[in-house]
């Protein structure tokens, strides 16, 4: 039991660190979106200031923005891909993932543990394996061909495509930890740390 718990703690820590990356992507994407919106909607004012007062500062900023606006826009959806795909494992670990609650909230904790175990074994793990299997070649092809954006000044595409197999790999790894925890909860006196909370609706 001690060895199994040590494995789950290592996996939990990996999910926590990857989840921190996802959290920082939320903050960074919000900042980039704000900068992008600020420049986009203040272009007229900057042009007026440049024509009226000169100095070259606003003209330089507008030129910098015009050559990098697509980069800013695309980087936001890259970061969104990272926050969604990399945050899934931590959501699973904290038992905060979305579930269709038809019977789960009405059954005992032991029944919930069985549902989580069977769901992990027969739905989560096969899904993760299939998604990695089908999306890894898609990422490799993009990486090898140096696929880039169709937009001028856009980003290369493979980092965004890497998020899919990477996210499912981390999710699958956390799924292994949750399966181990379910087995321990059903066969020993181990108690899973994050119990189900019934929605307030």
Short mmCIF file of C-alpha atoms in Angstrom, two decimals:
data_model
loop_
_atom_site.label_atom_id
_atom_site.label_comp_id
_atom_site.label_asym_id
_atom_site.label_seq_id
_atom_site.Cartn_x
_atom_site.Cartn_y
_atom_site.Cartn_z
CA UNK A 1 0.00 0.00 0.00
CA UNK A 2 2.83 2.42 0.84
CA UNK A 3 4.44 1.89 -2.58
CA UNK A 4 1.12 2.45 -4.39
CA UNK A 5 0.49 5.64 -2.42
CA UNK A 6 4.01 6.87 -3.22
CA UNK A 7 3.27 6.39 -6.93
CA UNK A 8 0.00 8.34 -6.63
CA UNK A 9 1.79 11.17 -4.79
CA UNK A 10 4.40 11.43 -7.56
CA UNK A 11 1.67 11.52 -10.23
CA UNK A 12 -0.34 14.04 -8.19
CA UNK A 13 2.73 16.29 -7.99
CA UNK A 14 3.27 16.06 -11.76
CA UNK A 15 -0.38 17.02 -12.30
CA UNK A 16 -0.01 19.90 -9.84
CA UNK A 17 3.03 21.30 -11.66
CA UNK A 18 1.39 20.93 -15.06
CA UNK A 19 -1.77 22.50 -13.61
CA UNK A 20 0.30 25.49 -12.46
CA UNK A 21 1.40 26.00 -16.06
CA UNK A 22 -2.29 25.99 -17.06
CA UNK A 23 -3.10 28.55 -14.34
CA UNK A 24 -0.32 30.88 -15.51
CA UNK A 25 -1.60 30.52 -19.07
CA UNK A 26 -4.94 31.95 -17.89
CA UNK A 27 -3.24 35.05 -16.49
CA UNK A 28 -0.90 35.46 -19.44
CA UNK A 29 -3.64 35.02 -22.04
CA UNK A 30 -5.79 37.60 -20.23
CA UNK A 31 -2.87 40.06 -20.26
CA UNK A 32 -2.14 39.47 -23.96
CA UNK A 33 -5.85 39.81 -24.80
CA UNK A 34 -6.00 43.10 -22.90
CA UNK A 35 -2.93 44.47 -24.71
CA UNK A 36 -4.34 43.31 -28.05
CA UNK A 37 -7.71 44.98 -27.37
CA UNK A 38 -6.04 48.16 -26.12
CA UNK A 39 -4.04 48.54 -29.30
CA UNK A 40 -6.86 47.49 -31.60
CA UNK A 41 -9.34 50.03 -30.24
CA UNK A 42 -6.89 52.88 -29.70
CA UNK A 43 -5.36 52.84 -33.19
CA UNK A 44 -7.35 55.91 -34.29
CA UNK A 45 -6.27 57.89 -31.23
CA UNK A 46 -2.64 56.92 -31.71
CA UNK A 47 -2.73 57.97 -35.34
CA UNK A 48 -4.25 61.32 -34.34
CA UNK A 49 -1.56 61.90 -31.69
CA UNK A 50 1.16 60.97 -34.18
CA UNK A 51 -0.19 63.37 -36.83
CA UNK A 52 -0.80 66.16 -34.33
CA UNK A 53 2.28 66.00 -32.17
CA UNK A 54 4.72 63.79 -34.08
CA UNK A 55 7.65 62.38 -32.16
CA UNK A 56 7.49 58.95 -33.76
CA UNK A 57 6.56 57.06 -30.56
CA UNK A 58 2.99 56.27 -31.53
CA UNK A 59 3.96 55.56 -35.13
CA UNK A 60 6.58 53.10 -33.90
CA UNK A 61 4.08 51.41 -31.58
CA UNK A 62 1.49 51.12 -34.35
CA UNK A 63 4.05 49.64 -36.73
CA UNK A 64 5.13 47.14 -34.07
CA UNK A 65 1.50 46.21 -33.41
CA UNK A 66 0.57 45.91 -37.10
CA UNK A 67 3.41 43.46 -37.75
CA UNK A 68 2.61 41.40 -34.62
CA UNK A 69 -1.18 41.60 -34.26
CA UNK A 70 -1.73 38.11 -35.69
CA UNK A 71 0.98 36.75 -33.40
CA UNK A 72 -0.82 38.23 -30.38
CA UNK A 73 -4.20 36.87 -31.48
CA UNK A 74 -2.89 33.39 -32.21
CA UNK A 75 -0.85 33.24 -29.01
CA UNK A 76 -4.08 33.69 -27.03
CA UNK A 77 -5.69 30.60 -28.52
CA UNK A 78 -2.41 28.67 -28.08
CA UNK A 79 -2.50 29.57 -24.40
CA UNK A 80 -6.19 28.65 -24.26
CA UNK A 81 -5.31 25.22 -25.69
CA UNK A 82 -2.62 24.87 -23.01
CA UNK A 83 -4.91 25.87 -20.15
CA UNK A 84 -7.66 23.47 -21.22
CA UNK A 85 -5.49 20.48 -22.08
CA UNK A 86 -2.97 20.83 -19.25
CA UNK A 87 -5.53 21.68 -16.58
CA UNK A 88 -7.62 18.54 -17.05
CA UNK A 89 -5.40 16.27 -14.95
CA UNK A 90 -5.50 18.63 -11.96
CA UNK A 91 -9.28 18.97 -12.27
CA UNK A 92 -9.54 15.15 -12.18
CA UNK A 93 -7.24 14.93 -9.17
CA UNK A 94 -9.25 17.55 -7.25
CA UNK A 95 -12.53 15.83 -8.25
CA UNK A 96 -13.66 19.07 -9.90
CA UNK A 97 -14.29 17.64 -13.36
CA UNK A 98 -17.70 17.91 -14.98
CA UNK A 99 -19.90 14.86 -14.70
CA UNK A 100 -23.49 14.15 -15.68
CA UNK A 101 -24.93 13.59 -12.23
CA UNK A 102 -27.86 11.22 -12.73
CA UNK A 103 -27.17 8.72 -9.94
CA UNK A 104 -23.70 9.62 -8.64
CA UNK A 105 -24.94 12.07 -6.01
CA UNK A 106 -27.59 9.70 -4.68
CA UNK A 107 -25.42 6.64 -4.01
CA UNK A 108 -23.01 5.75 -1.22
CA UNK A 109 -19.30 6.63 -1.20
CA UNK A 110 -18.43 2.99 -1.92
CA UNK A 111 -20.72 2.99 -4.97
CA UNK A 112 -19.12 6.25 -6.14
CA UNK A 113 -15.70 4.66 -5.79
CA UNK A 114 -16.86 1.74 -7.96
CA UNK A 115 -18.28 4.16 -10.54
CA UNK A 116 -14.99 6.10 -10.59
CA UNK A 117 -12.97 2.89 -10.86
CA UNK A 118 -15.03 1.43 -13.71
CA UNK A 119 -15.26 4.80 -15.43
CA UNK A 120 -11.50 5.20 -15.21
CA UNK A 121 -10.77 1.70 -16.50
CA UNK A 122 -13.33 1.48 -19.29
CA UNK A 123 -13.84 5.09 -20.39
CA UNK A 124 -11.07 7.46 -19.28
CA UNK A 125 -8.03 5.26 -19.99
CA UNK A 126 -9.20 4.00 -23.41
CA UNK A 127 -10.12 7.57 -24.41
CA UNK A 128 -6.67 8.87 -23.40
CA UNK A 129 -4.89 6.06 -25.28
CA UNK A 130 -7.01 6.62 -28.41
CA UNK A 131 -6.53 10.39 -28.36
CA UNK A 132 -2.76 10.06 -27.97
CA UNK A 133 -2.67 7.43 -30.73
CA UNK A 134 -4.64 9.56 -33.20
CA UNK A 135 -3.19 13.00 -32.40
CA UNK A 136 0.51 12.20 -31.99
CA UNK A 137 1.08 11.64 -35.77
CA UNK A 138 -0.85 14.86 -36.44
CA UNK A 139 1.58 16.75 -34.18
CA UNK A 140 4.66 14.99 -35.65
CA UNK A 141 3.59 15.82 -39.21
CA UNK A 142 3.13 19.47 -38.23
CA UNK A 143 6.53 19.55 -36.50
CA UNK A 144 8.43 17.86 -39.33
CA UNK A 145 6.84 20.04 -42.02
CA UNK A 146 7.34 23.25 -39.97
CA UNK A 147 3.66 24.02 -40.47
CA UNK A 148 2.95 27.68 -39.95
CA UNK A 149 -0.07 29.88 -39.72
CA UNK A 150 -1.85 30.97 -42.88
CA UNK A 151 -1.98 34.49 -41.44
CA UNK A 152 0.87 36.92 -42.02
CA UNK A 153 3.07 37.11 -38.94
CA UNK A 154 1.31 34.10 -37.42
CA UNK A 155 2.90 31.42 -35.26
CA UNK A 156 4.09 27.91 -36.02
CA UNK A 157 1.33 25.37 -35.43
CA UNK A 158 3.04 22.40 -33.80
CA UNK A 159 3.09 23.77 -30.20
CA UNK A 160 -0.71 24.06 -30.22
CA UNK A 161 -1.06 20.59 -31.74
CA UNK A 162 1.32 19.15 -29.13
CA UNK A 163 -1.08 20.23 -26.38
CA UNK A 164 -3.60 17.54 -27.38
CA UNK A 165 -1.47 14.39 -26.97
CA UNK A 166 0.44 15.96 -24.08
CA UNK A 167 -2.75 16.90 -22.27
CA UNK A 168 -4.24 13.43 -22.71
CA UNK A 169 -0.97 11.84 -21.58
CA UNK A 170 -0.99 13.81 -18.33
CA UNK A 171 -4.73 13.15 -17.91
CA UNK A 172 -4.14 9.42 -18.46
CA UNK A 173 -1.32 9.46 -15.93
CA UNK A 174 -3.60 11.08 -13.37
CA UNK A 175 -6.24 8.52 -14.33
CA UNK A 176 -3.80 5.77 -13.31
CA UNK A 177 -3.35 7.48 -9.92
CA UNK A 178 -7.12 7.77 -9.44
CA UNK A 179 -7.63 4.11 -10.36
CA UNK A 180 -4.99 3.12 -7.78
CA UNK A 181 -6.73 5.29 -5.17
CA UNK A 182 -10.09 3.66 -5.97
CA UNK A 183 -8.62 0.17 -5.63
CA UNK A 184 -6.99 1.12 -2.32
CA UNK A 185 -10.26 2.66 -1.07
CA UNK A 186 -12.15 -0.54 -1.92
CA UNK A 187 -9.60 -3.00 -0.52
CA UNK A 188 -8.00 -1.17 2.43
CA UNK A 189 -8.87 1.53 4.95
CA UNK A 190 -7.58 4.26 2.59
CA UNK A 191 -9.96 7.22 2.23
CA UNK A 192 -9.85 9.30 -0.92
CA UNK A 193 -9.02 12.91 -0.04
CA UNK A 194 -11.41 14.82 -2.32
CA UNK A 195 -14.95 13.66 -1.74
CA UNK A 196 -17.78 14.38 -4.13
CA UNK A 197 -19.71 17.57 -3.42
CA UNK A 198 -23.31 17.66 -4.61
CA UNK A 199 -24.00 20.69 -6.87
CA UNK A 200 -26.00 23.48 -5.25
CA UNK A 201 -28.58 23.89 -8.05
#
